[in-house]
JSON list of C-alpha atoms in Angstrom, two decimals:
[
{"chain": "A", "resi": 16, "resn": "UNK", "atom": "CA", "xyz": [41.81, 155.28, -97.48]},
{"chain": "A", "resi": 17, "resn": "UNK", "atom": "CA", "xyz": [39.56, 156.78, -100.03]},
{"chain": "A", "resi": 18, "resn": "UNK", "atom": "CA", "xyz": [36.80, 157.48, -97.89]},
{"chain": "A", "resi": 19, "resn": "UNK", "atom": "CA", "xyz": [36.68, 160.56, -95.00]},
{"chain": "A", "resi": 20, "resn": "UNK", "atom": "CA", "xyz": [37.27, 158.09, -92.18]},
{"chain": "A", "resi": 21, "resn": "UNK", "atom": "CA", "xyz": [39.80, 159.20, -89.65]},
{"chain": "A", "resi": 22, "resn": "UNK", "atom": "CA", "xyz": [43.49, 157.81, -90.13]},
{"chain": "A", "resi": 23, "resn": "UNK", "atom": "CA", "xyz": [46.59, 158.66, -87.55]},
{"chain": "A", "resi": 24, "resn": "UNK", "atom": "CA", "xyz": [49.93, 159.23, -88.36]},
{"chain": "A", "resi": 25, "resn": "UNK", "atom": "CA", "xyz": [52.96, 159.43, -86.18]},
{"chain": "A", "resi": 26, "resn": "UNK", "atom": "CA", "xyz": [56.45, 161.15, -87.11]},
{"chain": "A", "resi": 27, "resn": "UNK", "atom": "CA", "xyz": [59.84, 160.83, -85.89]},
{"chain": "A", "resi": 28, "resn": "UNK", "atom": "CA", "xyz": [59.45, 162.44, -82.70]},
{"chain": "A", "resi": 29, "resn": "UNK", "atom": "CA", "xyz": [56.15, 160.58, -81.67]},
{"chain": "A", "resi": 30, "resn": "UNK", "atom": "CA", "xyz": [54.04, 163.56, -82.59]},
{"chain": "A", "resi": 31, "resn": "UNK", "atom": "CA", "xyz": [50.66, 162.52, -84.08]},
{"chain": "A", "resi": 32, "resn": "UNK", "atom": "CA", "xyz": [48.25, 163.87, -86.49]},
{"chain": "A", "resi": 33, "resn": "UNK", "atom": "CA", "xyz": [44.95, 162.35, -87.66]},
{"chain": "A", "resi": 34, "resn": "UNK", "atom": "CA", "xyz": [43.74, 163.27, -91.17]},
{"chain": "A", "resi": 35, "resn": "UNK", "atom": "CA", "xyz": [40.32, 162.29, -92.93]},
{"chain": "A", "resi": 36, "resn": "UNK", "atom": "CA", "xyz": [40.89, 163.91, -96.37]},
{"chain": "A", "resi": 37, "resn": "UNK", "atom": "CA", "xyz": [41.64, 160.99, -98.73]},
{"chain": "A", "resi": 38, "resn": "UNK", "atom": "CA", "xyz": [44.03, 163.03, -100.56]},
{"chain": "A", "resi": 39, "resn": "UNK", "atom": "CA", "xyz": [45.82, 164.06, -97.89]},
{"chain": "A", "resi": 40, "resn": "UNK", "atom": "CA", "xyz": [46.10, 160.61, -96.23]},
{"chain": "A", "resi": 41, "resn": "UNK", "atom": "CA", "xyz": [47.51, 159.09, -99.61]},
{"chain": "A", "resi": 42, "resn": "UNK", "atom": "CA", "xyz": [50.31, 161.86, -99.25]},
{"chain": "A", "resi": 43, "resn": "UNK", "atom": "CA", "xyz": [51.26, 161.12, -95.66]},
{"chain": "A", "resi": 44, "resn": "UNK", "atom": "CA", "xyz": [51.50, 157.19, -96.77]},
{"chain": "A", "resi": 45, "resn": "UNK", "atom": "CA", "xyz": [53.69, 158.70, -99.86]},
{"chain": "A", "resi": 46, "resn": "UNK", "atom": "CA", "xyz": [56.18, 160.90, -97.44]},
{"chain": "A", "resi": 47, "resn": "UNK", "atom": "CA", "xyz": [56.48, 157.93, -94.79]},
{"chain": "A", "resi": 48, "resn": "UNK", "atom": "CA", "xyz": [57.30, 155.64, -97.62]},
{"chain": "A", "resi": 49, "resn": "UNK", "atom": "CA", "xyz": [60.30, 158.12, -99.00]},
{"chain": "A", "resi": 50, "resn": "UNK", "atom": "CA", "xyz": [61.23, 159.03, -95.97]},
{"chain": "A", "resi": 51, "resn": "UNK", "atom": "CA", "xyz": [64.24, 160.02, -95.34]},
{"chain": "A", "resi": 52, "resn": "UNK", "atom": "CA", "xyz": [64.36, 160.82, -99.13]},
{"chain": "A", "resi": 53, "resn": "UNK", "atom": "CA", "xyz": [62.53, 164.34, -100.20]},
{"chain": "A", "resi": 54, "resn": "UNK", "atom": "CA", "xyz": [59.91, 164.56, -102.49]},
{"chain": "A", "resi": 55, "resn": "UNK", "atom": "CA", "xyz": [59.14, 167.55, -105.04]},
{"chain": "A", "resi": 56, "resn": "UNK", "atom": "CA", "xyz": [55.51, 169.05, -104.67]},
{"chain": "A", "resi": 57, "resn": "UNK", "atom": "CA", "xyz": [54.81, 167.07, -108.13]},
{"chain": "A", "resi": 58, "resn": "UNK", "atom": "CA", "xyz": [56.32, 164.14, -107.03]},
{"chain": "A", "resi": 59, "resn": "UNK", "atom": "CA", "xyz": [53.95, 164.12, -103.86]},
{"chain": "A", "resi": 60, "resn": "UNK", "atom": "CA", "xyz": [50.64, 165.21, -105.77]},
{"chain": "A", "resi": 61, "resn": "UNK", "atom": "CA", "xyz": [51.49, 162.46, -108.27]},
{"chain": "A", "resi": 62, "resn": "UNK", "atom": "CA", "xyz": [52.22, 159.37, -105.67]},
{"chain": "A", "resi": 63, "resn": "UNK", "atom": "CA", "xyz": [49.24, 160.38, -104.03]},
{"chain": "A", "resi": 64, "resn": "UNK", "atom": "CA", "xyz": [46.93, 160.55, -106.82]},
{"chain": "A", "resi": 65, "resn": "UNK", "atom": "CA", "xyz": [48.44, 157.23, -107.85]},
{"chain": "A", "resi": 66, "resn": "UNK", "atom": "CA", "xyz": [47.43, 155.80, -104.37]},
{"chain": "A", "resi": 67, "resn": "UNK", "atom": "CA", "xyz": [43.63, 157.00, -104.99]},
{"chain": "A", "resi": 68, "resn": "UNK", "atom": "CA", "xyz": [43.95, 155.21, -108.44]},
{"chain": "A", "resi": 69, "resn": "UNK", "atom": "CA", "xyz": [44.13, 158.34, -110.06]},
{"chain": "A", "resi": 70, "resn": "UNK", "atom": "CA", "xyz": [40.73, 159.66, -108.60]},
{"chain": "A", "resi": 71, "resn": "UNK", "atom": "CA", "xyz": [41.56, 163.21, -107.00]},
{"chain": "A", "resi": 72, "resn": "UNK", "atom": "CA", "xyz": [39.68, 166.17, -106.85]},
{"chain": "A", "resi": 73, "resn": "UNK", "atom": "CA", "xyz": [40.42, 169.23, -109.41]},
{"chain": "A", "resi": 74, "resn": "UNK", "atom": "CA", "xyz": [41.48, 171.45, -106.20]},
{"chain": "A", "resi": 75, "resn": "UNK", "atom": "CA", "xyz": [43.88, 168.81, -105.27]},
{"chain": "A", "resi": 76, "resn": "UNK", "atom": "CA", "xyz": [46.81, 171.01, -105.95]},
{"chain": "A", "resi": 77, "resn": "UNK", "atom": "CA", "xyz": [45.20, 173.69, -103.69]},
{"chain": "A", "resi": 78, "resn": "UNK", "atom": "CA", "xyz": [44.23, 171.46, -100.92]},
{"chain": "A", "resi": 79, "resn": "UNK", "atom": "CA", "xyz": [47.87, 169.65, -100.61]},
{"chain": "A", "resi": 80, "resn": "UNK", "atom": "CA", "xyz": [49.40, 173.19, -100.75]},
{"chain": "A", "resi": 81, "resn": "UNK", "atom": "CA", "xyz": [47.58, 174.15, -97.96]},
{"chain": "A", "resi": 82, "resn": "UNK", "atom": "CA", "xyz": [48.16, 171.13, -96.17]},
{"chain": "A", "resi": 83, "resn": "UNK", "atom": "CA", "xyz": [51.90, 171.02, -96.64]},
{"chain": "A", "resi": 84, "resn": "UNK", "atom": "CA", "xyz": [51.93, 175.09, -95.36]},
{"chain": "A", "resi": 85, "resn": "UNK", "atom": "CA", "xyz": [50.32, 174.15, -92.07]},
{"chain": "A", "resi": 86, "resn": "UNK", "atom": "CA", "xyz": [52.64, 171.11, -91.58]},
{"chain": "A", "resi": 87, "resn": "UNK", "atom": "CA", "xyz": [55.50, 173.40, -92.21]},
{"chain": "A", "resi": 88, "resn": "UNK", "atom": "CA", "xyz": [54.47, 176.00, -89.80]},
{"chain": "A", "resi": 89, "resn": "UNK", "atom": "CA", "xyz": [53.97, 173.41, -87.31]},
{"chain": "A", "resi": 90, "resn": "UNK", "atom": "CA", "xyz": [57.23, 171.86, -87.80]},
{"chain": "A", "resi": 91, "resn": "UNK", "atom": "CA", "xyz": [55.95, 168.44, -89.04]},
{"chain": "A", "resi": 92, "resn": "UNK", "atom": "CA", "xyz": [57.57, 168.79, -92.68]},
{"chain": "A", "resi": 93, "resn": "UNK", "atom": "CA", "xyz": [60.42, 170.54, -93.90]},
{"chain": "A", "resi": 94, "resn": "UNK", "atom": "CA", "xyz": [60.95, 172.59, -97.02]},
{"chain": "A", "resi": 95, "resn": "UNK", "atom": "CA", "xyz": [64.24, 172.43, -99.13]},
{"chain": "A", "resi": 96, "resn": "UNK", "atom": "CA", "xyz": [65.68, 174.33, -101.78]},
{"chain": "A", "resi": 97, "resn": "UNK", "atom": "CA", "xyz": [67.90, 171.14, -103.04]},
{"chain": "A", "resi": 98, "resn": "UNK", "atom": "CA", "xyz": [67.71, 167.50, -102.47]},
{"chain": "A", "resi": 99, "resn": "UNK", "atom": "CA", "xyz": [70.23, 166.13, -99.61]},
{"chain": "A", "resi": 100, "resn": "UNK", "atom": "CA", "xyz": [72.63, 163.90, -100.97]},
{"chain": "A", "resi": 101, "resn": "UNK", "atom": "CA", "xyz": [71.28, 160.91, -98.90]},
{"chain": "A", "resi": 102, "resn": "UNK", "atom": "CA", "xyz": [70.35, 157.21, -99.88]},
{"chain": "A", "resi": 103, "resn": "UNK", "atom": "CA", "xyz": [67.53, 155.15, -98.68]},
{"chain": "A", "resi": 104, "resn": "UNK", "atom": "CA", "xyz": [69.01, 151.80, -99.58]},
{"chain": "A", "resi": 105, "resn": "UNK", "atom": "CA", "xyz": [72.68, 150.73, -99.44]},
{"chain": "A", "resi": 106, "resn": "UNK", "atom": "CA", "xyz": [74.85, 150.55, -102.37]},
{"chain": "A", "resi": 107, "resn": "UNK", "atom": "CA", "xyz": [77.49, 147.71, -103.18]},
{"chain": "A", "resi": 108, "resn": "UNK", "atom": "CA", "xyz": [79.76, 149.92, -101.21]},
{"chain": "A", "resi": 109, "resn": "UNK", "atom": "CA", "xyz": [77.62, 151.52, -98.63]},
{"chain": "A", "resi": 110, "resn": "UNK", "atom": "CA", "xyz": [79.00, 154.90, -97.05]},
{"chain": "A", "resi": 111, "resn": "UNK", "atom": "CA", "xyz": [77.63, 156.75, -94.13]},
{"chain": "A", "resi": 112, "resn": "UNK", "atom": "CA", "xyz": [78.39, 160.66, -93.86]},
{"chain": "A", "resi": 113, "resn": "UNK", "atom": "CA", "xyz": [81.63, 161.58, -92.47]},
{"chain": "A", "resi": 114, "resn": "UNK", "atom": "CA", "xyz": [80.36, 163.63, -89.96]},
{"chain": "A", "resi": 115, "resn": "UNK", "atom": "CA", "xyz": [78.12, 160.91, -88.22]},
{"chain": "A", "resi": 116, "resn": "UNK", "atom": "CA", "xyz": [81.01, 158.61, -88.57]},
{"chain": "A", "resi": 117, "resn": "UNK", "atom": "CA", "xyz": [83.03, 160.84, -86.38]},
{"chain": "A", "resi": 118, "resn": "UNK", "atom": "CA", "xyz": [80.43, 161.71, -84.00]},
{"chain": "A", "resi": 119, "resn": "UNK", "atom": "CA", "xyz": [79.56, 157.87, -83.46]},
{"chain": "A", "resi": 120, "resn": "UNK", "atom": "CA", "xyz": [83.53, 157.29, -82.23]},
{"chain": "A", "resi": 121, "resn": "UNK", "atom": "CA", "xyz": [82.52, 159.60, -79.47]},
{"chain": "A", "resi": 122, "resn": "UNK", "atom": "CA", "xyz": [78.94, 158.68, -78.40]},
{"chain": "A", "resi": 123, "resn": "UNK", "atom": "CA", "xyz": [75.53, 157.64, -79.42]},
{"chain": "A", "resi": 124, "resn": "UNK", "atom": "CA", "xyz": [74.15, 160.73, -80.84]},
{"chain": "A", "resi": 125, "resn": "UNK", "atom": "CA", "xyz": [74.92, 161.60, -84.35]},
{"chain": "A", "resi": 126, "resn": "UNK", "atom": "CA", "xyz": [73.75, 164.23, -86.96]},
{"chain": "A", "resi": 127, "resn": "UNK", "atom": "CA", "xyz": [72.05, 163.02, -90.04]},
{"chain": "A", "resi": 128, "resn": "UNK", "atom": "CA", "xyz": [72.19, 164.37, -93.67]},
{"chain": "A", "resi": 129, "resn": "UNK", "atom": "CA", "xyz": [68.60, 166.46, -92.70]},
{"chain": "A", "resi": 130, "resn": "UNK", "atom": "CA", "xyz": [70.38, 168.38, -90.01]},
{"chain": "A", "resi": 131, "resn": "UNK", "atom": "CA", "xyz": [68.47, 166.08, -87.22]},
{"chain": "A", "resi": 132, "resn": "UNK", "atom": "CA", "xyz": [70.18, 164.48, -84.15]},
{"chain": "A", "resi": 133, "resn": "UNK", "atom": "CA", "xyz": [69.44, 160.71, -84.18]},
{"chain": "A", "resi": 134, "resn": "UNK", "atom": "CA", "xyz": [70.49, 158.64, -81.42]},
{"chain": "A", "resi": 135, "resn": "UNK", "atom": "CA", "xyz": [72.30, 155.31, -82.17]},
{"chain": "A", "resi": 136, "resn": "UNK", "atom": "CA", "xyz": [71.00, 152.22, -80.47]},
{"chain": "A", "resi": 137, "resn": "UNK", "atom": "CA", "xyz": [74.06, 150.54, -78.93]},
{"chain": "A", "resi": 138, "resn": "UNK", "atom": "CA", "xyz": [77.87, 150.10, -79.24]},
{"chain": "A", "resi": 139, "resn": "UNK", "atom": "CA", "xyz": [77.53, 147.65, -82.07]},
{"chain": "A", "resi": 140, "resn": "UNK", "atom": "CA", "xyz": [75.74, 150.20, -84.06]},
{"chain": "A", "resi": 141, "resn": "UNK", "atom": "CA", "xyz": [78.48, 152.60, -83.62]},
{"chain": "A", "resi": 142, "resn": "UNK", "atom": "CA", "xyz": [81.09, 150.10, -84.52]},
{"chain": "A", "resi": 143, "resn": "UNK", "atom": "CA", "xyz": [78.96, 149.34, -87.55]},
{"chain": "A", "resi": 144, "resn": "UNK", "atom": "CA", "xyz": [78.84, 152.82, -88.57]},
{"chain": "A", "resi": 145, "resn": "UNK", "atom": "CA", "xyz": [82.32, 153.09, -88.62]},
{"chain": "A", "resi": 146, "resn": "UNK", "atom": "CA", "xyz": [82.87, 150.45, -91.17]},
{"chain": "A", "resi": 147, "resn": "UNK", "atom": "CA", "xyz": [80.54, 152.42, -93.67]},
{"chain": "A", "resi": 148, "resn": "UNK", "atom": "CA", "xyz": [83.35, 154.41, -95.28]},
{"chain": "A", "resi": 149, "resn": "UNK", "atom": "CA", "xyz": [82.59, 153.43, -98.93]},
{"chain": "A", "resi": 150, "resn": "UNK", "atom": "CA", "xyz": [85.87, 151.56, -99.23]},
{"chain": "A", "resi": 151, "resn": "UNK", "atom": "CA", "xyz": [84.17, 148.24, -97.82]},
{"chain": "A", "resi": 152, "resn": "UNK", "atom": "CA", "xyz": [81.48, 146.09, -99.73]},
{"chain": "A", "resi": 153, "resn": "UNK", "atom": "CA", "xyz": [78.61, 144.66, -97.90]},
{"chain": "A", "resi": 154, "resn": "UNK", "atom": "CA", "xyz": [80.37, 141.20, -97.70]},
{"chain": "A", "resi": 155, "resn": "UNK", "atom": "CA", "xyz": [83.63, 142.89, -96.11]},
{"chain": "A", "resi": 156, "resn": "UNK", "atom": "CA", "xyz": [81.61, 144.79, -93.85]},
{"chain": "A", "resi": 157, "resn": "UNK", "atom": "CA", "xyz": [79.79, 141.44, -92.69]},
{"chain": "A", "resi": 158, "resn": "UNK", "atom": "CA", "xyz": [83.36, 139.75, -92.55]},
{"chain": "A", "resi": 159, "resn": "UNK", "atom": "CA", "xyz": [84.40, 142.49, -89.99]},
{"chain": "A", "resi": 160, "resn": "UNK", "atom": "CA", "xyz": [81.45, 142.29, -88.04]},
{"chain": "A", "resi": 161, "resn": "UNK", "atom": "CA", "xyz": [81.77, 138.45, -87.97]},
{"chain": "A", "resi": 162, "resn": "UNK", "atom": "CA", "xyz": [85.31, 138.63, -86.57]},
{"chain": "A", "resi": 163, "resn": "UNK", "atom": "CA", "xyz": [84.40, 141.17, -83.88]},
{"chain": "A", "resi": 164, "resn": "UNK", "atom": "CA", "xyz": [80.94, 139.97, -82.76]},
{"chain": "A", "resi": 165, "resn": "UNK", "atom": "CA", "xyz": [80.79, 136.40, -84.04]},
{"chain": "A", "resi": 166, "resn": "UNK", "atom": "CA", "xyz": [78.72, 134.41, -86.35]},
{"chain": "A", "resi": 167, "resn": "UNK", "atom": "CA", "xyz": [75.50, 135.39, -84.55]},
{"chain": "A", "resi": 168, "resn": "UNK", "atom": "CA", "xyz": [74.26, 138.66, -82.96]},
{"chain": "A", "resi": 169, "resn": "UNK", "atom": "CA", "xyz": [71.54, 138.87, -80.51]},
{"chain": "A", "resi": 170, "resn": "UNK", "atom": "CA", "xyz": [68.79, 141.58, -80.96]},
{"chain": "A", "resi": 171, "resn": "UNK", "atom": "CA", "xyz": [66.65, 142.85, -78.14]},
{"chain": "A", "resi": 172, "resn": "UNK", "atom": "CA", "xyz": [63.21, 143.42, -78.95]},
{"chain": "A", "resi": 173, "resn": "UNK", "atom": "CA", "xyz": [59.87, 145.11, -77.56]},
{"chain": "A", "resi": 174, "resn": "UNK", "atom": "CA", "xyz": [56.69, 144.00, -77.82]},
{"chain": "A", "resi": 175, "resn": "UNK", "atom": "CA", "xyz": [53.79, 146.17, -79.17]},
{"chain": "A", "resi": 176, "resn": "UNK", "atom": "CA", "xyz": [53.35, 147.82, -75.64]},
{"chain": "A", "resi": 177, "resn": "UNK", "atom": "CA", "xyz": [56.84, 148.49, -75.73]},
{"chain": "A", "resi": 178, "resn": "UNK", "atom": "CA", "xyz": [58.08, 146.06, -73.09]},
{"chain": "A", "resi": 179, "resn": "UNK", "atom": "CA", "xyz": [60.73, 143.70, -73.78]},
{"chain": "A", "resi": 180, "resn": "UNK", "atom": "CA", "xyz": [60.45, 140.51, -75.65]},
{"chain": "A", "resi": 181, "resn": "UNK", "atom": "CA", "xyz": [62.19, 137.40, -76.14]},
{"chain": "A", "resi": 182, "resn": "UNK", "atom": "CA", "xyz": [65.47, 138.52, -78.12]},
{"chain": "A", "resi": 183, "resn": "UNK", "atom": "CA", "xyz": [66.02, 137.51, -81.63]},
{"chain": "A", "resi": 184, "resn": "UNK", "atom": "CA", "xyz": [69.22, 135.47, -82.91]},
{"chain": "A", "resi": 185, "resn": "UNK", "atom": "CA", "xyz": [70.13, 136.59, -86.26]},
{"chain": "A", "resi": 186, "resn": "UNK", "atom": "CA", "xyz": [73.15, 135.64, -88.44]},
{"chain": "A", "resi": 187, "resn": "UNK", "atom": "CA", "xyz": [75.66, 138.52, -88.77]},
{"chain": "A", "resi": 188, "resn": "UNK", "atom": "CA", "xyz": [74.69, 138.74, -92.80]},
{"chain": "A", "resi": 189, "resn": "UNK", "atom": "CA", "xyz": [71.19, 139.25, -91.50]},
{"chain": "A", "resi": 190, "resn": "UNK", "atom": "CA", "xyz": [72.20, 141.50, -88.77]},
{"chain": "A", "resi": 191, "resn": "UNK", "atom": "CA", "xyz": [74.31, 143.76, -91.19]},
{"chain": "A", "resi": 192, "resn": "UNK", "atom": "CA", "xyz": [70.99, 143.87, -93.70]},
{"chain": "A", "resi": 193, "resn": "UNK", "atom": "CA", "xyz": [68.89, 145.20, -91.04]},
{"chain": "A", "resi": 194, "resn": "UNK", "atom": "CA", "xyz": [71.58, 147.69, -89.77]},
{"chain": "A", "resi": 195, "resn": "UNK", "atom": "CA", "xyz": [71.95, 148.91, -93.42]},
{"chain": "A", "resi": 196, "resn": "UNK", "atom": "CA", "xyz": [68.44, 149.42, -93.38]},
{"chain": "A", "resi": 197, "resn": "UNK", "atom": "CA", "xyz": [68.22, 151.39, -90.26]},
{"chain": "A", "resi": 198, "resn": "UNK", "atom": "CA", "xyz": [70.82, 153.62, -91.13]},
{"chain": "A", "resi": 199, "resn": "UNK", "atom": "CA", "xyz": [69.18, 154.20, -94.42]},
{"chain": "A", "resi": 200, "resn": "UNK", "atom": "CA", "xyz": [65.88, 155.20, -92.54]},
{"chain": "A", "resi": 201, "resn": "UNK", "atom": "CA", "xyz": [67.80, 157.20, -90.14]},
{"chain": "A", "resi": 202, "resn": "UNK", "atom": "CA", "xyz": [69.25, 159.55, -93.12]},
{"chain": "A", "resi": 203, "resn": "UNK", "atom": "CA", "xyz": [72.98, 158.56, -92.56]},
{"chain": "A", "resi": 204, "resn": "UNK", "atom": "CA", "xyz": [73.63, 156.78, -95.99]},
{"chain": "A", "resi": 205, "resn": "UNK", "atom": "CA", "xyz": [75.38, 159.63, -98.56]},
{"chain": "A", "resi": 206, "resn": "UNK", "atom": "CA", "xyz": [74.96, 158.99, -102.54]}
]
């Protein structure tokens, strides 16, 4: 990452960008790790610098500013006046946005806290989202999912080529943990 070799990044909609500048590669990694949280410019610059071991050039701020401007113009990044009230990781009483929960009652497309449309994987995920009302603990959610779907849940998988692979059998607790992580990554958990 610290050299000028090419590194390719893919965003949520599948578009790709190839980067050679070490600072910009580090910045992309910071953005990906933080997603869906927003980072201030200072946090991004500091995070990229930390990934480079504190080594970056004197013009790092200018280089990053120009790169973010280009990315914003192409729709790859967005600038916000204030941070959205979203969480990446679930609390003891996880809560999904009310809008997403209501939308999930009628179909698989919901709006996340970044005003993007995301598609929920299946009806089980839609049911799961309904339980994230902030009034239930993770243990209570697990108990309700176990009651509705049984003690184990089969998760369909795809191989590296995107073709169906052998399904994975998870305990309901493991499935709830995976689902919470997925809902957080989709930008649906509120603070």
